[in-house]
Structure formats: C-alpha cells, structure tokens
Coordinates of C-alpha atoms in Angstrom, one line a residue:
X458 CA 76.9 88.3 119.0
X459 CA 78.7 85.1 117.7
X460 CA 79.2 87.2 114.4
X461 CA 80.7 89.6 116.2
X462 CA 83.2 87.3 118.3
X463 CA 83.8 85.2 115.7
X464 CA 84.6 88.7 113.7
X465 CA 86.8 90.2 116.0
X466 CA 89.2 87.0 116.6
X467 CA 89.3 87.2 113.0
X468 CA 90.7 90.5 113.0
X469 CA 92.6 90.8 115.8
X470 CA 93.9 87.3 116.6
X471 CA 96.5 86.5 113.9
X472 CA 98.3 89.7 115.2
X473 CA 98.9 88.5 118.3
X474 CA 99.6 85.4 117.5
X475 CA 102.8 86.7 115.1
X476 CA 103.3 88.9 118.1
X477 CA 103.9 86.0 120.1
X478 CA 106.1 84.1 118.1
X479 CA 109.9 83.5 118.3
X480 CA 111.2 85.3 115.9
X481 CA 110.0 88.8 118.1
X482 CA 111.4 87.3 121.1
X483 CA 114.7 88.6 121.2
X484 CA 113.1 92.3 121.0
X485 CA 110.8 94.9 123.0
X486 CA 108.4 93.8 121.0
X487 CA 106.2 96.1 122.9
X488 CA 108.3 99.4 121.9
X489 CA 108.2 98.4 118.0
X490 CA 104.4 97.8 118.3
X491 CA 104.2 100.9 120.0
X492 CA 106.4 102.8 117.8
X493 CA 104.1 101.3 114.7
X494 CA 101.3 102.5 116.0
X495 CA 102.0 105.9 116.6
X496 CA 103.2 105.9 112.5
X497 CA 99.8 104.8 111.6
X498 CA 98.1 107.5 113.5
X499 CA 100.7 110.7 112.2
X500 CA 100.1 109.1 108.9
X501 CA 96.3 109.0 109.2
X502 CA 96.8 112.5 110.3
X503 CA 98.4 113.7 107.7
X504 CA 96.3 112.0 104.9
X505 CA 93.1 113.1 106.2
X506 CA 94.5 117.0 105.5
X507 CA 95.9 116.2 102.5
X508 CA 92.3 114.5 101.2
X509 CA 90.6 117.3 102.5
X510 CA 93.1 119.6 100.5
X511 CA 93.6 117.8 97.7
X512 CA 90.4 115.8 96.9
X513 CA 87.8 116.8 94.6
X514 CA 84.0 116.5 94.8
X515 CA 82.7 113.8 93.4
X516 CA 80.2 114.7 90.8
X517 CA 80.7 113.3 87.6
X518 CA 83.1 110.4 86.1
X519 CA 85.5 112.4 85.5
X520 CA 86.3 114.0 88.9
X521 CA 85.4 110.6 90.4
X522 CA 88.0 109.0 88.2
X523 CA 90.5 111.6 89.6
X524 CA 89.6 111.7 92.7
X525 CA 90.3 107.7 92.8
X526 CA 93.8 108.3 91.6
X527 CA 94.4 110.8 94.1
X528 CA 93.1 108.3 96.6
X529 CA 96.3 105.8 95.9
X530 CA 98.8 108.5 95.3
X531 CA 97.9 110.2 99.1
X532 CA 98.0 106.7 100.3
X533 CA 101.4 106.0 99.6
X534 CA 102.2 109.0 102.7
X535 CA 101.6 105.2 104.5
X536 CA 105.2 104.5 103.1
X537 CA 106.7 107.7 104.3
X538 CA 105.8 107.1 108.2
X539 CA 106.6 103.6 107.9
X540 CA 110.2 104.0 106.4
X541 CA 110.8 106.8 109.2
X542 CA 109.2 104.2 112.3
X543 CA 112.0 101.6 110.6
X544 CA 115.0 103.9 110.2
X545 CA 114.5 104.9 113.6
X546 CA 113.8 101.4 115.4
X547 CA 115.5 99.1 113.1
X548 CA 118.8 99.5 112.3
X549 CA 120.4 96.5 111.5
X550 CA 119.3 93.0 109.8
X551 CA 116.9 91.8 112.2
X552 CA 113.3 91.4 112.5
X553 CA 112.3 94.2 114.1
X554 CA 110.4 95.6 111.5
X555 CA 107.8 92.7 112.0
X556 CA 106.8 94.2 115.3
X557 CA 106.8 97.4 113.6
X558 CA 104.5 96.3 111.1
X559 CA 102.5 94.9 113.7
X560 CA 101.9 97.6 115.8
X561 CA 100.6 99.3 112.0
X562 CA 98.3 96.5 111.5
X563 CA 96.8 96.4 114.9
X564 CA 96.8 100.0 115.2
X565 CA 94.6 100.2 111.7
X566 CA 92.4 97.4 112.7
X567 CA 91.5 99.2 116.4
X568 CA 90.6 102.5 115.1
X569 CA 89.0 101.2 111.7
X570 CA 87.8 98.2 112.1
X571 CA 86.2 97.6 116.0
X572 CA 83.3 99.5 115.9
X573 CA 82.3 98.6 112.2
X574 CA 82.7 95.2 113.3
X575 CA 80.6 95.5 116.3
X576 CA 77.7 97.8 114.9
X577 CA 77.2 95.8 111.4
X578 CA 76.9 92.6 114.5
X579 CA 74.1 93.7 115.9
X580 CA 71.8 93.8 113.0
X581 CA 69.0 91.3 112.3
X582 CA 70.3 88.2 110.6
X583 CA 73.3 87.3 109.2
X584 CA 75.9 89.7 107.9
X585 CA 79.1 89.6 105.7
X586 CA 80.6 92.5 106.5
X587 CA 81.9 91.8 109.7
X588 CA 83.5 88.9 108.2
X589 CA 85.2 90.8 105.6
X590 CA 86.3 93.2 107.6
X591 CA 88.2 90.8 109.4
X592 CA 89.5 89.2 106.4
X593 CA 90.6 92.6 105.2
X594 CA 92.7 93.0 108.9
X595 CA 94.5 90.1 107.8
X596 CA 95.2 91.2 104.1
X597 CA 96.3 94.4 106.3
X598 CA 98.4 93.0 108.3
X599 CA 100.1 90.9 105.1
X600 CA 100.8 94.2 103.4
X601 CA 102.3 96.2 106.3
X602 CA 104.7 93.3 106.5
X603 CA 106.0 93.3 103.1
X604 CA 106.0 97.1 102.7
X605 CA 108.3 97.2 106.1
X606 CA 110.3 94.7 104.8
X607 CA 110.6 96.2 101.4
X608 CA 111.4 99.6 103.1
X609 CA 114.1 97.7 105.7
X610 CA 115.5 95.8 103.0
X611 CA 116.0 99.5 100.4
X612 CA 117.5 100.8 104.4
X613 CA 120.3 97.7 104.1
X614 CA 120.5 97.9 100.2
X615 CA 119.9 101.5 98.8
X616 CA 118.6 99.8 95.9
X617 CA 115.5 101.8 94.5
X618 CA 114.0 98.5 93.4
X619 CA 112.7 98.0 96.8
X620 CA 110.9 101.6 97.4
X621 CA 108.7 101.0 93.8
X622 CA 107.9 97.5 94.9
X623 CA 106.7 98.7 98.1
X624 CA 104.8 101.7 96.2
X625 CA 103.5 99.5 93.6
X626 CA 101.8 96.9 96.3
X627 CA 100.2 99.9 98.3
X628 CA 99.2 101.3 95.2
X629 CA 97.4 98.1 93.8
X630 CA 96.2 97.0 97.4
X631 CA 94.6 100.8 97.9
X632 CA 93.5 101.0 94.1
X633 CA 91.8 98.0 93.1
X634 CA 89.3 97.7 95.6
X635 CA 87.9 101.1 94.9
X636 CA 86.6 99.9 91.3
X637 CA 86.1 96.5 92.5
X638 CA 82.7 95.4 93.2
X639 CA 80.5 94.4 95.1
X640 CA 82.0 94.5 98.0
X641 CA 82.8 90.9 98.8
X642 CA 85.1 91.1 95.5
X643 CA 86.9 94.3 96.4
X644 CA 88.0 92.4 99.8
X645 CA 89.5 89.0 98.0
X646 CA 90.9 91.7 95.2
X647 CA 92.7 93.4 98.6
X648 CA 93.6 89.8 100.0
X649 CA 95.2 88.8 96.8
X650 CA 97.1 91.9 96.4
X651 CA 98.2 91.5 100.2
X652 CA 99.6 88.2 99.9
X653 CA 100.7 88.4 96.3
X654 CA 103.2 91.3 98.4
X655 CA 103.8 90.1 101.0
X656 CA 105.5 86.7 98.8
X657 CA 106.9 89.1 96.6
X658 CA 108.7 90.7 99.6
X659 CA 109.9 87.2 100.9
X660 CA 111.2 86.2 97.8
X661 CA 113.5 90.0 97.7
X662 CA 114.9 89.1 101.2
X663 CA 116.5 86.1 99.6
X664 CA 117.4 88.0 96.5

C-alpha cells in the first residue's frame, strides 16, 4: 500500500504542484487543463484506429522492426491535437500552453497510469514498476511542456524549426524505449529524452 501511495504522489503530484504555481495564476487554469485533456483523449482516439489500421502483426523482425517505426510515426498525431488545443486556447505570448500541457499530462497519467500503478501495488514484495511508472508521468509531463511550447512558439514565429523539434522529441521520447531494455532502462532512456526537450524548448523561447 505504501508502494502504491508513495507511487501515485509520484505521478500525479508534480502536476499539481505546476498547476498551482504563479505563472497559471492569471488564467482559467481550469479551462486549459480541461481543454488538454480532451486533446489527449481525441488523440488517443484517433491513434488507436490508426494502429488498428495501420499496424502489422508482429511475427518476425522484420514486421516487428516496421511495426516499431509505425509506432513513432502514428504517435506524432499527439502533435496534431496538441497544436489545435493551443491555437484555439492560446493565442497570444503567454503561458497558457503550460495548463494546456498539463491538462495532457494529467489526462495520460489518469487513464494510463492509475490502475497499473495500483494493481502492480498489490503484489507480494516489493515492485519497481509502480515506481517507474511514476517516473515515466513526470518525463510525460516534461515532454508535453516542451512540445506545447515548441508548437506555441512555431504559432508566434511560423518558423518550421519549431514543428521538427517538437516531432523529433516525440519521435525519440516514443522510439527509444521500445528497443530499450529492460524495462528500468527504457524509463531513464524516456526521462532523458523528456528533459533533454523540454531544455531544448526553454533554450528556443529565448532564441
């Protein structure tokens, strides 16, 4: 049960805490979490028909090696819903596309994260994969920011730069987990990516 606790604090605590903070507070911070969350779940939508469309079987290297490509390219659909939840809620140079991104994060964390959390938790002895998947929520959470503030930033700038930064970090942050292992090293792989991004995306707002 501590696992657990301890697990979903992890997961879900530094989201509100950055929901919380002053740089939101001039906003409905509610509405841009709100309107983030309903862009994760069309998005999810919408990738789960195009995986079952577009996805191959398994069987073989070959067909798994493509099928892992596919995997990344159908992920970037992510960018799509997020750069449409900006352009409608964040029009100008502000911060609003932090609650935006929140609302993602959280959103992705609820419906894919809680119940792993909670069922891996009530196994015999001690587990890791709560614990990563909280560390993941965090790396999740990192990304969304910089690929909303990638997007917001190509939305002020029109400069094309922005929209293959943001495609590149989803791509590595989706891609290198799936032929990282164990399991353990596929989460710090996803962490690095996350905050190697989400700097990356700092350092373009200042550019």
């Amino acid at each position: 049960l501590i696992i657990v606790v301890a697990s979903l604090l992890l997961t879900f605590a530094p989201v509100y805490i950055v929901y919380n903070m002053k740089l939101l507070e001039d906003y409905d911070r509610n509405v841009l979490v709100i309107a983030g969350g309903l862009a994760f779940s069309i998005a999810q939508a919408v990738t789960m028909v195009l995986v079952a469309m577009l996805l191959p079987g398994s069987d073989g290297a070959y067909l798994s090696f493509i099928s892992k490509l596919l995997e990344i390219v159908i992920a970037n659909v992510d960018l799509v819903f997020l750069y449409l939840a900006i352009s409608y809620s964040a029009r100008s140079r502000d911060f609003k596309y932090v609650g935006i991104a929140l609302g993602w994060a959280w959103t992705e964390s609820l419906f894919s994260r809680t119940l792993p959390i909670v069922y891996a938790g009530k196994g015999y002895g001690f587990e890791w994969t709560p614990i990563l998947l909280g560390l993941e929520a965090n790396g999740s959470m990192l990304l969304a920011v910089a690929c909303t503030q990638l997007l917001h930033i190509y939305r002020l700038k029109r400069a094309s730069f922005f929209v293959i930064a943001a495609v590149v970090s989803r791509s590595l942050a989706v891609g290198l987990p799936l032929w990282v292992e164990p399991p353990m090293w596929a989460t710090f792989a996803y962490l690095l990516v996350a905050l190697i991004s989400f700097l990356g995306a700092h350092f373009c707002a200042k550019w």
